[in-house]
XYZ file of C-alpha atoms in Angstrom:
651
model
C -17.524 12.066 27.425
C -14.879 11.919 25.328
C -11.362 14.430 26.319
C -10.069 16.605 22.875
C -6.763 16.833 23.426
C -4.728 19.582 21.268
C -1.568 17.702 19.733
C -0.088 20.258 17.216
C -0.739 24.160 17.043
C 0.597 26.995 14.304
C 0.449 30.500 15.485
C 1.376 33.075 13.026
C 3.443 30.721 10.455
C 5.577 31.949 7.515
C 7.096 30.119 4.769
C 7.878 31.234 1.291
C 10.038 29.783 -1.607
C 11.603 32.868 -3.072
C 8.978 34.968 -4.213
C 6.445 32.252 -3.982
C 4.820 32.239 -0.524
C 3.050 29.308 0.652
C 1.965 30.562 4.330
C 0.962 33.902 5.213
C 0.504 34.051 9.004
C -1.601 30.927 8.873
C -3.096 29.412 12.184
C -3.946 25.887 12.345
C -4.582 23.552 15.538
C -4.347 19.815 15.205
C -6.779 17.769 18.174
C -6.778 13.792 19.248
C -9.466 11.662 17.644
C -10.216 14.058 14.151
C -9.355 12.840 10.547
C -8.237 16.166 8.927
C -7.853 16.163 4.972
C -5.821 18.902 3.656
C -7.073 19.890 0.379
C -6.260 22.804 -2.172
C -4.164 23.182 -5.826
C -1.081 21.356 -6.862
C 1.636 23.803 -5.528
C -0.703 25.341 -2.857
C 1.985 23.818 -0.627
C -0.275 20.948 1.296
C 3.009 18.390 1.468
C 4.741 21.275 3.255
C 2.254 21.579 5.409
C 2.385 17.803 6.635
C 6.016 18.492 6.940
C 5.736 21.202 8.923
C 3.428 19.706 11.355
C 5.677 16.597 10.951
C 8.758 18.566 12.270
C 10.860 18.190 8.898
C 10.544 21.450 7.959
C 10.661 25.085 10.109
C 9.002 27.771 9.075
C 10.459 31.281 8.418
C 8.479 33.099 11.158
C 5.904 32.044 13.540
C 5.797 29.006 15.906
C 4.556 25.774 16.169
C 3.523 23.881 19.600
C 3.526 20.112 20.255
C 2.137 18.284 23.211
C 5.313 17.148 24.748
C 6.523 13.427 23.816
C 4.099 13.517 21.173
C 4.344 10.254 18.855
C 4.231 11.325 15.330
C 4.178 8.636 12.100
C 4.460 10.237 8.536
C 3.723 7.805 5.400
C 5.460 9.818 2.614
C 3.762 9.923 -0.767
C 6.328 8.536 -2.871
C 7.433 4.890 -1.575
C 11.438 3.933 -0.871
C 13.932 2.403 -3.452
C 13.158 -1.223 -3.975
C 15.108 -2.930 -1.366
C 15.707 -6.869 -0.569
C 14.791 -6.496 2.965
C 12.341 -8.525 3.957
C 8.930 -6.920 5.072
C 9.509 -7.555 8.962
C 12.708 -5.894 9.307
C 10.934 -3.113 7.074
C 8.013 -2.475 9.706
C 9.990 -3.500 12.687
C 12.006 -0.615 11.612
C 9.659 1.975 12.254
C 10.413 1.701 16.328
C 13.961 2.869 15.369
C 17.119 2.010 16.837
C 15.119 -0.577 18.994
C 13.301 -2.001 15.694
C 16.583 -2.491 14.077
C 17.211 -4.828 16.961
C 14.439 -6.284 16.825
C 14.337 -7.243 13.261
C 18.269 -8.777 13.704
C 16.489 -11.155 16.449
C 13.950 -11.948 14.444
C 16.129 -12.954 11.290
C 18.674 -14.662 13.237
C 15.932 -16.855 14.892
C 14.493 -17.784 11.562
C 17.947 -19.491 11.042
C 16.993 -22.141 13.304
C 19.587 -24.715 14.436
C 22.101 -22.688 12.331
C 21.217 -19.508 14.354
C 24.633 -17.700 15.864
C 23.774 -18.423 19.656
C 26.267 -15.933 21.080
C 24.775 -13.261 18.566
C 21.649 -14.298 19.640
C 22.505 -13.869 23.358
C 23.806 -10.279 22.681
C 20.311 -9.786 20.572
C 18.249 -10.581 23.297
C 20.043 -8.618 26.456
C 19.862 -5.528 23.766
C 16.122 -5.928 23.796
C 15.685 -6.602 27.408
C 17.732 -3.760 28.132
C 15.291 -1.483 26.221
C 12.812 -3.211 27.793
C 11.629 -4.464 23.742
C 9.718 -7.068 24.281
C 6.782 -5.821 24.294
C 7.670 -4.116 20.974
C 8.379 -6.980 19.805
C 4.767 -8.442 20.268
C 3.341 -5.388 18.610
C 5.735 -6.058 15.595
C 3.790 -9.767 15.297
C 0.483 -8.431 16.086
C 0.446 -5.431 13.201
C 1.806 -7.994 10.365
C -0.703 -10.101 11.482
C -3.601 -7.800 11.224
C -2.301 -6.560 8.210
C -1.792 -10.023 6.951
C 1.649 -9.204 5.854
C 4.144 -12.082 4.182
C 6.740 -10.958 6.428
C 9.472 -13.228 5.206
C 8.868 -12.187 1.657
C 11.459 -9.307 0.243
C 9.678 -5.918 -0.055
C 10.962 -5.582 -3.284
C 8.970 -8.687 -4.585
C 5.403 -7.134 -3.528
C 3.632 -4.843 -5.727
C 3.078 -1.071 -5.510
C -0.205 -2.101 -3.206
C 1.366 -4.328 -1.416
C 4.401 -2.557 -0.798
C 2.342 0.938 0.720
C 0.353 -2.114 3.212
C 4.029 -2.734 4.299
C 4.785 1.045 4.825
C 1.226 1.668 6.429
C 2.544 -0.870 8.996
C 5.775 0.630 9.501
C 4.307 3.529 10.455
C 1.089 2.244 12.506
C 4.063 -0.272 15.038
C 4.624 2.880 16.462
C 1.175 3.101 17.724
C 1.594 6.918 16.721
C -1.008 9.491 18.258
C -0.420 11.985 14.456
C -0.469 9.549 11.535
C 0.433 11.529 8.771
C -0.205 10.257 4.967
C 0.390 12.253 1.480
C -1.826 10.810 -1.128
C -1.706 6.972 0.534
C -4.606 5.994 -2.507
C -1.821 6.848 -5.534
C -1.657 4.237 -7.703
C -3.836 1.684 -5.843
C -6.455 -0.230 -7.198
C -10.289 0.384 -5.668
C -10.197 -2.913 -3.464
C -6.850 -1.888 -2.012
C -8.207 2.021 -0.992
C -11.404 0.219 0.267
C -9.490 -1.795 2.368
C -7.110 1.190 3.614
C -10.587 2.725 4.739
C -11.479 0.390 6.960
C -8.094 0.396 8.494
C -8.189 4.284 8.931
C -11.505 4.080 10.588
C -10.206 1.894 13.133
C -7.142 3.663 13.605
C -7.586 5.173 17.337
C -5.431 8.703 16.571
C -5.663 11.608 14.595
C -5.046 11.284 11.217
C -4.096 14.279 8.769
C -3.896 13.717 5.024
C -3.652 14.885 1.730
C -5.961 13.044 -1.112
C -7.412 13.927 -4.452
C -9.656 11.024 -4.357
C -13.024 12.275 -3.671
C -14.583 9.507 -2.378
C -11.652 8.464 -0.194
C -11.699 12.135 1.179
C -15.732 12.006 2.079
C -15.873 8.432 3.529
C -13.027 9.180 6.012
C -12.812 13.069 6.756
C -14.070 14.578 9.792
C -12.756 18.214 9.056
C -11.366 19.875 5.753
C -8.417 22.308 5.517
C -8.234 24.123 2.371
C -5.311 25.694 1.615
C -5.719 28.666 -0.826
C -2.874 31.468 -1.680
C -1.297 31.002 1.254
C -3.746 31.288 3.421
C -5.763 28.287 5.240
C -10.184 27.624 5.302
C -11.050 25.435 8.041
C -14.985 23.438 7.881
C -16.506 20.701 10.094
C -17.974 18.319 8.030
C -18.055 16.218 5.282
C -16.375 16.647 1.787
C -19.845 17.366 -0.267
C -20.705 20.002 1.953
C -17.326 22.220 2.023
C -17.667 22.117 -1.947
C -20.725 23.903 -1.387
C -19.185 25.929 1.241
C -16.038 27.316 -0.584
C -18.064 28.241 -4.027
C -20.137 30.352 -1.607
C -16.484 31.431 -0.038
C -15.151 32.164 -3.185
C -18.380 34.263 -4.683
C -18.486 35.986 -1.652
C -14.677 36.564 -2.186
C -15.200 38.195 -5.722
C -18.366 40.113 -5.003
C -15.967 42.113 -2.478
C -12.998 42.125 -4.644
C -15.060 43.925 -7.265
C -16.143 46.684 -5.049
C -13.166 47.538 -3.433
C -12.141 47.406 -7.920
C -14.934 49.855 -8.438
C -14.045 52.355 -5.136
C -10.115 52.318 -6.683
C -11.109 53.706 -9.451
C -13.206 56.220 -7.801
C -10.549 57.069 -6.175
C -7.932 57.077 -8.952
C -10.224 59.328 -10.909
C -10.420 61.456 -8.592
C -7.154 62.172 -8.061
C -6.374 62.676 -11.452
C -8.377 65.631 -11.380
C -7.305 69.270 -12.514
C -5.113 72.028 -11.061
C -8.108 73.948 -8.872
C -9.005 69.984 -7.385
C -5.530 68.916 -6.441
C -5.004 72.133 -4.475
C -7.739 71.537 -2.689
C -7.683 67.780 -2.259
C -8.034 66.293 1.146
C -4.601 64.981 1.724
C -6.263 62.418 4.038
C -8.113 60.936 0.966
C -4.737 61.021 -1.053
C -3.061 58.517 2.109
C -6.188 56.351 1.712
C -5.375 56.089 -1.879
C -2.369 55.097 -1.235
C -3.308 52.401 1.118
C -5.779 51.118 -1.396
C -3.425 50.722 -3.921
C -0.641 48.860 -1.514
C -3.601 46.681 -0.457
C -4.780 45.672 -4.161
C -1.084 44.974 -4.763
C -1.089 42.553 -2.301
C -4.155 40.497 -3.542
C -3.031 37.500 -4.828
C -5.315 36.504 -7.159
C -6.810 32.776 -7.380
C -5.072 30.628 -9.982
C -6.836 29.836 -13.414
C -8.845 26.951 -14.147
C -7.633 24.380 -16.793
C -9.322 25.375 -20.131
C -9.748 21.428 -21.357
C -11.293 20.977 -25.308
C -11.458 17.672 -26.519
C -11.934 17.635 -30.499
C -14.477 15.059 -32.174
C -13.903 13.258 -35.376
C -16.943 12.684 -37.846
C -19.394 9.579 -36.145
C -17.863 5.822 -36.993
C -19.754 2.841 -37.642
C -22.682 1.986 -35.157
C -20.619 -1.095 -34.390
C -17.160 0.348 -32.618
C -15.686 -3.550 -31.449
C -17.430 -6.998 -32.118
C -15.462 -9.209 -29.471
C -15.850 -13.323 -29.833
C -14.748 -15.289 -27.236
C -11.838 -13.771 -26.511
C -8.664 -14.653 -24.334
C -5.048 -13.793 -23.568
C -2.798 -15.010 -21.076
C 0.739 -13.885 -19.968
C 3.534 -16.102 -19.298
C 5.843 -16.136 -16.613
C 8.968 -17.170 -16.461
C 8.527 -20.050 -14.968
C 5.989 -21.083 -17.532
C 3.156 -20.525 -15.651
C 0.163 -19.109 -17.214
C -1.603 -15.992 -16.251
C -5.073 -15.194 -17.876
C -5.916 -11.830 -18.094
C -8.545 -12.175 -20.785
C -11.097 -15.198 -20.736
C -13.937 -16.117 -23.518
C -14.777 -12.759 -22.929
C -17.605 -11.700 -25.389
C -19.020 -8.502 -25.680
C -20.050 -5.416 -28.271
C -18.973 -1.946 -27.685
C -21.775 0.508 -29.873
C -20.728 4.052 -30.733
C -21.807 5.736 -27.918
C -20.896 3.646 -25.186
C -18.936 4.861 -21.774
C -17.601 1.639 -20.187
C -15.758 1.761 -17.561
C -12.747 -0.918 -16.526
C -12.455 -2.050 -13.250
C -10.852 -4.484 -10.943
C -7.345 -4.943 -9.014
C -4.249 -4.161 -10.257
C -2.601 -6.682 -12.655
C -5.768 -8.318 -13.873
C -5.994 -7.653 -16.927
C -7.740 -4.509 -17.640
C -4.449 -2.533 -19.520
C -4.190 -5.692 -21.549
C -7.831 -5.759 -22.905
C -7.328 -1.993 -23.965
C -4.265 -3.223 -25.970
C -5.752 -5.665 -27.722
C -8.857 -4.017 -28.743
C -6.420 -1.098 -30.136
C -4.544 -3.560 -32.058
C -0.996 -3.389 -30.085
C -1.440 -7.175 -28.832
C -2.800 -9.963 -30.702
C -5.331 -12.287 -29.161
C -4.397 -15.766 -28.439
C -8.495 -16.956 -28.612
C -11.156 -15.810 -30.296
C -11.477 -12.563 -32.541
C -11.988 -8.759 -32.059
C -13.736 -7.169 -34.981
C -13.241 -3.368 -35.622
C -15.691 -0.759 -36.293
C -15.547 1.537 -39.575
C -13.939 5.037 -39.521
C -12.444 5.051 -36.507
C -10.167 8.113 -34.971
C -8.317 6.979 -31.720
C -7.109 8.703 -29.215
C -4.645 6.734 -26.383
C -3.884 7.932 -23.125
C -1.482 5.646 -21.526
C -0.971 5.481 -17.990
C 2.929 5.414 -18.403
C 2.820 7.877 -20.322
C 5.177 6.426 -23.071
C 3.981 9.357 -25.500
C 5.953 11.448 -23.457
C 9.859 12.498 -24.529
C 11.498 13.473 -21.004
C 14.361 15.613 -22.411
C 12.080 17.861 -24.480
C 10.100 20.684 -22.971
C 6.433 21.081 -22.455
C 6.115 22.469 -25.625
C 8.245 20.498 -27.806
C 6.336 16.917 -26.213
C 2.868 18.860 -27.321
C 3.230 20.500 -30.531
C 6.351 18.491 -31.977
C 8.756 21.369 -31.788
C 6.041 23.850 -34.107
C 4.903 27.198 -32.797
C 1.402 26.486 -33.549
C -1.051 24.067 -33.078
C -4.678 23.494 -34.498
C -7.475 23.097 -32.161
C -10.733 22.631 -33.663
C -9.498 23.754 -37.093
C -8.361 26.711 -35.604
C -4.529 27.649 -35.035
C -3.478 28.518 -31.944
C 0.408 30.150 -30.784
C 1.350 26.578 -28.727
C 2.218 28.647 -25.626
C -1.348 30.794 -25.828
C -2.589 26.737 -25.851
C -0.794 25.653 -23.091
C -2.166 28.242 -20.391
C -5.303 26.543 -20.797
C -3.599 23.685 -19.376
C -2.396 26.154 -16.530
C 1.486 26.118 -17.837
C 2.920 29.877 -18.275
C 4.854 30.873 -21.187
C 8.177 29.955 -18.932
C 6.855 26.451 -17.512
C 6.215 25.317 -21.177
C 9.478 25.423 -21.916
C 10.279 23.328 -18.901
C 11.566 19.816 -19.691
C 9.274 17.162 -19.103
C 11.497 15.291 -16.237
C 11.443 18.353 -14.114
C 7.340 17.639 -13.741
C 5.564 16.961 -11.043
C 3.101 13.560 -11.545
C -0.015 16.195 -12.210
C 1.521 18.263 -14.325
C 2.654 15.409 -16.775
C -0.536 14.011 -16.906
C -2.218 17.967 -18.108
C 0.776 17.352 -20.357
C -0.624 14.592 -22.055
C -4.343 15.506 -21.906
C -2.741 18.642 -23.899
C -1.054 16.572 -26.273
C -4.074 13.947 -26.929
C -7.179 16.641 -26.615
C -5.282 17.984 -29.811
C -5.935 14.975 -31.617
C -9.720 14.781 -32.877
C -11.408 11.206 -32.460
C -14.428 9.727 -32.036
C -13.127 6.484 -29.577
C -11.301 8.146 -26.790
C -9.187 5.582 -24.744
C -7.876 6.231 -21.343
C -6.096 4.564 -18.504
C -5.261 5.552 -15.560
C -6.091 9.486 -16.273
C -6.536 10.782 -12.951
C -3.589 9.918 -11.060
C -2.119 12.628 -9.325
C -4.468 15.357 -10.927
C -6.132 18.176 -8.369
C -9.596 17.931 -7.376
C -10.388 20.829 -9.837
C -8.598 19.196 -13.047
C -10.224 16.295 -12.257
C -13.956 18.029 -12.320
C -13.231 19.707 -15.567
C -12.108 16.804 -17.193
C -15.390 15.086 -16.248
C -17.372 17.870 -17.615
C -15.510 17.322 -20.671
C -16.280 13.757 -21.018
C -19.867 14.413 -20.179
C -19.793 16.590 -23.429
C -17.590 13.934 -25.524
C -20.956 12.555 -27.400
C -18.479 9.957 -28.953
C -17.222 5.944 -27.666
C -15.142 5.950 -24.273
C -13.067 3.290 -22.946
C -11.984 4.166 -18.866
C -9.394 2.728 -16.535
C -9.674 4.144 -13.063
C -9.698 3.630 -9.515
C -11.492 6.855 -8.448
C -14.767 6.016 -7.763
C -16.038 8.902 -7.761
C -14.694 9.709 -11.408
C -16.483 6.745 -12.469
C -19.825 7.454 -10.864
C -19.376 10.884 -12.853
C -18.491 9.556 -16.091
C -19.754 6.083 -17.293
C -22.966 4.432 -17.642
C -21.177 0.323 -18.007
C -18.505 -1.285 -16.198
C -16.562 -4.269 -17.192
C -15.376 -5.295 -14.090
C -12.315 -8.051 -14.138
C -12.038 -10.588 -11.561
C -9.410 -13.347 -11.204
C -8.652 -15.822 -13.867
C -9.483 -13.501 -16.765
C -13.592 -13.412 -16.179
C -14.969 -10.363 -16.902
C -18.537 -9.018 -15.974
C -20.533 -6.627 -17.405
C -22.692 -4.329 -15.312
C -25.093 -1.052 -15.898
C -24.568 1.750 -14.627
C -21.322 3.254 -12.405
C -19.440 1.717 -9.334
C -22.018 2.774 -6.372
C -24.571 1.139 -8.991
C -22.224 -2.329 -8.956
C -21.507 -1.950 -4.996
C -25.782 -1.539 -3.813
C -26.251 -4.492 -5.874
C -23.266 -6.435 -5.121
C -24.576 -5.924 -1.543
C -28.564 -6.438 -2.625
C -27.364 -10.024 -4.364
C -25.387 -11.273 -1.118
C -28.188 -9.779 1.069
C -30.237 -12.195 -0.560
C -28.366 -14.805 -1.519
C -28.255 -15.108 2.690
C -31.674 -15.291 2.496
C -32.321 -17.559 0.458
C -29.919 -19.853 2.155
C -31.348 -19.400 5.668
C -34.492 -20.982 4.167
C -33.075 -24.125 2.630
C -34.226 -27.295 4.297
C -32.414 -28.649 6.967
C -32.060 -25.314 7.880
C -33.314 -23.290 10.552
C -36.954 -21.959 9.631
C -39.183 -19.063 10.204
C -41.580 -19.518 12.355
C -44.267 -19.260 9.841
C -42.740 -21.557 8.039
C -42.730 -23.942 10.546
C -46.484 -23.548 11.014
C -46.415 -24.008 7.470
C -44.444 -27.426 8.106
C -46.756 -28.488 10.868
C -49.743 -27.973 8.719
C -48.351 -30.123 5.623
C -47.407 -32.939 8.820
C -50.631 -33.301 9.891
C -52.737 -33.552 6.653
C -50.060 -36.012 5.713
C -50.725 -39.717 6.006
C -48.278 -41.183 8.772
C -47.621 -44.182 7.266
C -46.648 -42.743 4.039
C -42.997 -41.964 2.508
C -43.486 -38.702 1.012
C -41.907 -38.324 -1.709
C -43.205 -34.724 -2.428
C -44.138 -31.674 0.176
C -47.202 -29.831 0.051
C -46.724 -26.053 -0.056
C -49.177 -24.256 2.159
C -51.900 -22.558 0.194
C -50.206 -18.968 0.293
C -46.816 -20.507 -0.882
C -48.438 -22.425 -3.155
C -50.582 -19.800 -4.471
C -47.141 -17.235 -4.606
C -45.658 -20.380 -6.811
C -48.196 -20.368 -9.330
C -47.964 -16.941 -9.854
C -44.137 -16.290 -10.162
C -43.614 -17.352 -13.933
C -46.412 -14.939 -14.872
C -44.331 -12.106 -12.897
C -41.147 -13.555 -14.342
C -42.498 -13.301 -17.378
C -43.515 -9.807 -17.360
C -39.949 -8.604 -15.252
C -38.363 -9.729 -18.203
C -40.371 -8.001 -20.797
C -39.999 -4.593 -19.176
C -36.560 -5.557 -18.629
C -36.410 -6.457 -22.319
C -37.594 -3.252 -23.414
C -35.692 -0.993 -21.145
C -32.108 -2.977 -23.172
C -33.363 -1.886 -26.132
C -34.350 1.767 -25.111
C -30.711 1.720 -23.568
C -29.233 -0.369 -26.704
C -30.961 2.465 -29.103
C -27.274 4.596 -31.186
C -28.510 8.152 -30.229
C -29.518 7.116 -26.752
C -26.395 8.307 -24.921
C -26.729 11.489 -26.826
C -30.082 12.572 -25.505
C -31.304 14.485 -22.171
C -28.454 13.455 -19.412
C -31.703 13.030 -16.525
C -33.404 10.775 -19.194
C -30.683 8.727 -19.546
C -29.958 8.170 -15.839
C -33.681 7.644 -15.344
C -33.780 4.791 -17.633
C -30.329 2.921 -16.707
C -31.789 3.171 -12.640
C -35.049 1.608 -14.021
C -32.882 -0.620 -15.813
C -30.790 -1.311 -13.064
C -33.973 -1.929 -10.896
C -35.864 -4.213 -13.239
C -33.130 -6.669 -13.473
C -32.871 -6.928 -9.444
C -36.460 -7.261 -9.408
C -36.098 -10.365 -12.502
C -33.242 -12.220 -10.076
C -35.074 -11.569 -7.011
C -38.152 -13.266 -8.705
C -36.096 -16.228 -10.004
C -34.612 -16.690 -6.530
C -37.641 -17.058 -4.960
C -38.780 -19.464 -7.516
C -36.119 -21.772 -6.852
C -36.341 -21.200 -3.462
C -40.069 -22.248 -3.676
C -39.689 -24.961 -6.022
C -37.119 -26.874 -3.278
C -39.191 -26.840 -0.909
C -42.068 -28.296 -2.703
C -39.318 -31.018 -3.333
C-alpha cells in the first residue's frame, strides 16, 4: 500500500493585483505521487499559483504549509538568455552552490594534461567536504539518460533542446515538487512525446500548467481549475472535467438567475408606495440590502472570444499542382540542408492538410514556397485560379510592436468591415476579449496569447478562400483554442496547418503531410491519432512478418508444416523449390483475387474522398468514409505483406 504524503497546503490564501484579485480564500493541498495540471483563462493567475506553491511569491493573507526540508524544482516557462555555458555546468547547476563546484571540476578535468593541479586539488577537497560525490554521479547519470551533449554550449542547441537541458537542471535535484509552466511551448510533437514518457517515470509529484490538451490528458492525475479567483478541484482525467465544469458552470447560472429574479422581487417591492413603506418589514429591507452587497460581489465569468473568419468567392478546383519539388538551405559552411525533396502532390479546393514533423524540417519552408515568398530550386509549383490568401505567421512579422492593438488591426481607422459590414474597431476587438482600454495597449506590452488573438483579429478581417497558418496555437487558452476549431470546422474553403497540438489536429484536418529527415515528405489520411494507430499497426506487422522469415524461428504450425513438405520430399533431391502446405497454398492462390478487390474498394473510396464538394457535406459522413478509407488501405498492405511473406517461403 502505497503512503500519500501531503507536501504543500493553502489555507485561506489572498492575493490581489490592485483591484484585480486572483485568490479569494482559496484552499489547495498538494500530495506525493499525483500529477496536478492547473488549468483556467490567461490572467486567471495559474503562474502565480506555481509561484506561490514554489515559495517565490507570499500571499497577502492566509498561509501556506510545507513538509519540512521539502525539495522543490520549478522549470519556468520562458527559458534563460542564451548563454555560452556549456550544458553540464548548466544542469550541474541546479544542486547550487555545490553544483557550481561541481561543474568547475568537471571543466577543469576536461583540460587534461593542461588541467591546473593545485586548482584541481582545492576542487576536489570542496566536494569532499560537502560530501559531493555522490552528486556528482547523479550529474553523469541524468545527462546520460537524457542523452545530453554536455560539452556542447547551451546556446548552440535549439529551443527543444535547450528546455531537455533545463528539464535536467531541475530533475539533478531529485526534487519531491517538480514544478513546470507550459514545458510543451514551442516544441515540436516528437519532443512533447518524449517529455511524456519522462514525466511518467518521474517518481514525485508534478504540478503544471499546459494548454495542450493532449499533453494535459495523457499525464494528469487531478485537475485544478482556477476560475475568478476561486479554485475547482476533480480526480480524473482531462475529458471528463470538461464535462464536469459545463455541468459546474450551468449549474452556476441556473442559480445566478434566480437569486436575479428574487432581487428584483425584492427591489420592486421596496419601491412600493407611501402606505407599503410604512409598513414594510424592516427585516426584509436588511435582506435587501444583503442581496444587493452579495450580487455586487459576483464576479462574473469572462467572455468568450467572438472569432468570424470571412470567405472569398470559391477558386479553381485545382488550389496547387506541385512537380517534383525541392529546396535546400545552405549553411555556412556549405553544407546542404534539404527541407523539400521531389515532393509531388495536389492540394484541391477543399482540402485540410495538416503539416507535421520536428522542428527545423522543413514544414515553414514548404508554406513559403507554395505562397510564392521562396522560389523552388527543383521542380515547379503551379497555382490555382482566383485565389484570396490569408497568412498567419508564427513570428508574427505582420505585427508593428510600437503601435497599439488597434492601430496593428485596423491600420490606424476607426472602423473596420467584417463581412461587408462596418464595425467601430474597438466594438470588434471585444470579440477578441480586448476592452476598449487594452486595445489601445501597444503590442510589446502583450502577453504570447494575446498577440496571437491579435493577429487572428487582424487576418479573420481579411476574406479568403486558402487560409494558411503556422504555428496558431501557441500560447492560446484552452477555450480560444476550441473556438478557433469550431471556426475552422465551418471554414468550407482550402486550409494549410502547422501545429504541434495534437489534439488541434485531430479536431481540424482530414490529411497530414508529415516531414521526415532529408526533405521526404509523406502523405497520410486522416489526423495524427489516425497516423500514430497505423504507424503502430505497420511496425506491429512488419515484426510479424519478420519473425516468419526463414532461418528464423517458426510457429509451431509452421514447423508441422515444414515437417510435412520434408517427408513427401525425395531425400536425395536438391530442392530447389518448397512446397507450401495445402492451407498455405490454398491462402496463396487466393490473395491476388483479395488484392484485387482491396484495391478496388480502396479505389473507389479515393475518389468518393477526391470528389470537390466532398469536404463540404455531412461532417459524420465524411469521417465515416476517411476511417473506411483509412481501413481499406491497412487491409490492401496487410494483404500484400502476406503475399510476399507467402511467396518466400514457397522459395
Amino acid at each position: 500500500m502505497t503512503f500519500v504524503m501531503m507536501l504543500v497546503q493553502l489555507k485561506q490564501v489572498e492575493l490581489a493585483f490592485g483591484d484585480h484579485v486572483l485568490f479569494d480564500k482559496i484552499d489547495l493541498e498538494i500530495h506525493s505521487g499525483e500529477r496536478v495540471c492547473i488549468v483556467g483563462r490567461n490572467g486567471a493567475g495559474k503562474s502565480t499559483l506555481l509561484k506561490v506553491l514554489s515559495g517565490a511569491v507570499v500571499p497577502d493573507d492566509g498561509t501556506v504549509v510545507k513538509r519540512d526540508m521539502l525539495r522543490v524544482s520549478v522549470l519556468q516557462q520562458e527559458l534563460p538568455q542564451t548563454t555560452d555555458t556549456p550544458v553540464y555546468d548548466v544542469v550541474a547547476e541546479g544542486l547550487g552552490d555545490l553544483g557550481h563546484v561541481i561543474a568547475q571540476y568537471h571543466d577543469e578535468t576536461a583540460k587534461g594534461e593542461h588541467a591546473d593541479l593545485k586548482r584541481l586539488e582545492q576542487l576536489q577537497n570542496k566536494i569532499e567536504a560537502a560530501e559531493g560525490w555522490s552528486w556528482q554521479q547523479k550529474v553523469d547519470a541524468i545527462i546520460q539518460k537524457l542523452k545530453l551533449p554536455g560539452e556542447a554550449s547551451f546556446s548552440s542547441l535549439s529551443g527543444g533542446w535547450q528546455r531537455r537541458v533545463m528539464l535536467a537542471r531541475a530533475l539533478v535535484v531529485e526534487p519531491e515538487l517538480l514544478i513546470l509552466d507550459e514545458p510543451t511551448n514551442h516544441m515540436d510533437v516528437p519532443t512533447i512525446e518524449w517529455l511524456e514518457e519522462q514525466l511518467k517515470q518521474f517518481n514525485g509529484s508534478l504540478v503544471f500548467i499546459s494548454h495542450d490538451r493532449a499533453f494535459v490528458q495523457n499525464l494528469s492525475t487531478r485537475i485544478i481549475d482556477l476560475d475568478r479567483g476561486f479554485v475547482h478541484e476533480w480526480r480524473g482525467d482531462y475529458h471528463s472535467f470538461i464535462s464536469h465544469r459545463e455541468k459546474r458552470l450551468e449549474d452556476e447560472a441556473a442559480q445566478n438567475a434566480l437569486f436575479d429574479k428574487r432581487l428584483a422581487e425584492e427591489e420592486k417591492w421596496i419601491r412600493q408606495g407611501i402606505k407599503a413603506r410604512r409598513t414594510r418589514n424592516e427585516g426584509r429591507v436588511e435582506r435587501l440590502k444583503d442581496m444587493r452587497k452579495e450580487r455586487s460581489a459576483r464576479r462574473e465569468q469572462t467572455g468568450t472570444a467572438n472569432l468570424n473568419l470571412g470567405q472569398a468567392e470559391n477558386s479553381g478546383k485545382m488550389v496547387f499542382e506541385i512537380d517534383n519539388l525541392g529546396y535546400a538551405w545552405q549553411k555556412d559552411s556549405g553544407e546542404s540542408v534539404p527541407q523539400v525533396q521531389d515532393f509531388t502532390a495536389n492540394v484541391l479546393r477543399g482540402d485540410r492538410i495538416g503539416l507535421v514533423g520536428p522542428n527545423g524540417v522543413g514544414k515553414s519552408t514548404l508554406l513559403k514556397l507554395l505562397l510564392g515568398k521562396l522560389e523552388p530550386q527543383q521542380g515547379r509549383i503551379k497555382v490555382g485560379t482566383k485565389l484570396e490568401v490569408a497568412y498567419f505567421d508564427q513570428a508574427r512579422h505582420q505585427l508593428d510592436e510600437e503601435k497599439s492593438i488597434a492601430d496593428n488591426v485596423a491600420d490606424g481607422k476607426d472602423h473596420v468591415i467584417v463581412n461587408g459590414n462596418s464595425r467601430h474597431i474597438i466594438g470588434y476587438l471585444g470579440d477578441f476579449m480586448f476592452s476598449g482600454e487594452r486595445a489601445r495597449t501597444p503590442v510589446k506590452a502583450l502577453s504570447g496569447g494575446e498577440r496571437n488573438r491579435v493577429l487572428l483579429a487582424k487576418l479573420f478581417l481579411k476574406p479568403c478562400n486558402l487560409l494558411v497558418m503556422d504555428e496558431p496555437t501557441n500560447d492560446l487558452d484552452v477555450e480560444t483554442l476550441e473556438l478557433l476549431e469550431e471556426r475552422l470546422l465551418e471554414y468550407n474553403a482550402t486550409l494549410l496547418l502547422v501545429s504541434h497540438d495534437r489534439a488541434f489536429i485531430d479536431n481540424v484536418v482530414t490529411q497530414l503531410w508529415v516531414f521526415t529527415d532529408n526533405g521526404h515528405i509523406d502523405e497520410q489520411v486522416g489526423g495524427y491519432t489516425d497516423w500514430q494507430q497505423r504507424k503502430a499497426a505497420l511496425a506491429k506487422q512488419a515484426a510479424g512478418v519478420k519473425a516468419v522469415k526463414p532461418g528464423d524461428k517458426k510457429s509451431d504450425s509452421q514447423k508441422d508444416d515444414h515437417k510435412k513438405d520434408n517427408a513427401s520430399a525425395p531425400q536425395t533431391a536438391a530442392p530447389a523449390k518448397k512446397k507450401l502446405s495445402y492451407k498455405l497454398q490454398r491462402e496463396l492462390d487466393m490473395l491476388p483475387e483479395q488484392m484485387a478487390q482491396a484495391e478496388a474498394k480502396r479505389d473507389e473510396l479515393l475518389a468518393q474522398s477526391g470528389a470537390a464538394d466532398f469536404y463540404s457535406g455531412d461532417a459524420d459522413t465524411v469521417q465515416t468514409v476517411l476511417a473506411q478509407l483509412a481501413e481499406a488501405e491497412q487491409t490492401l498492405e496487410q494483404l500484400e505483406e502476406r503475399w510476399l511473406e507467402l511467396e518466400e517461403m514457397s522459395e
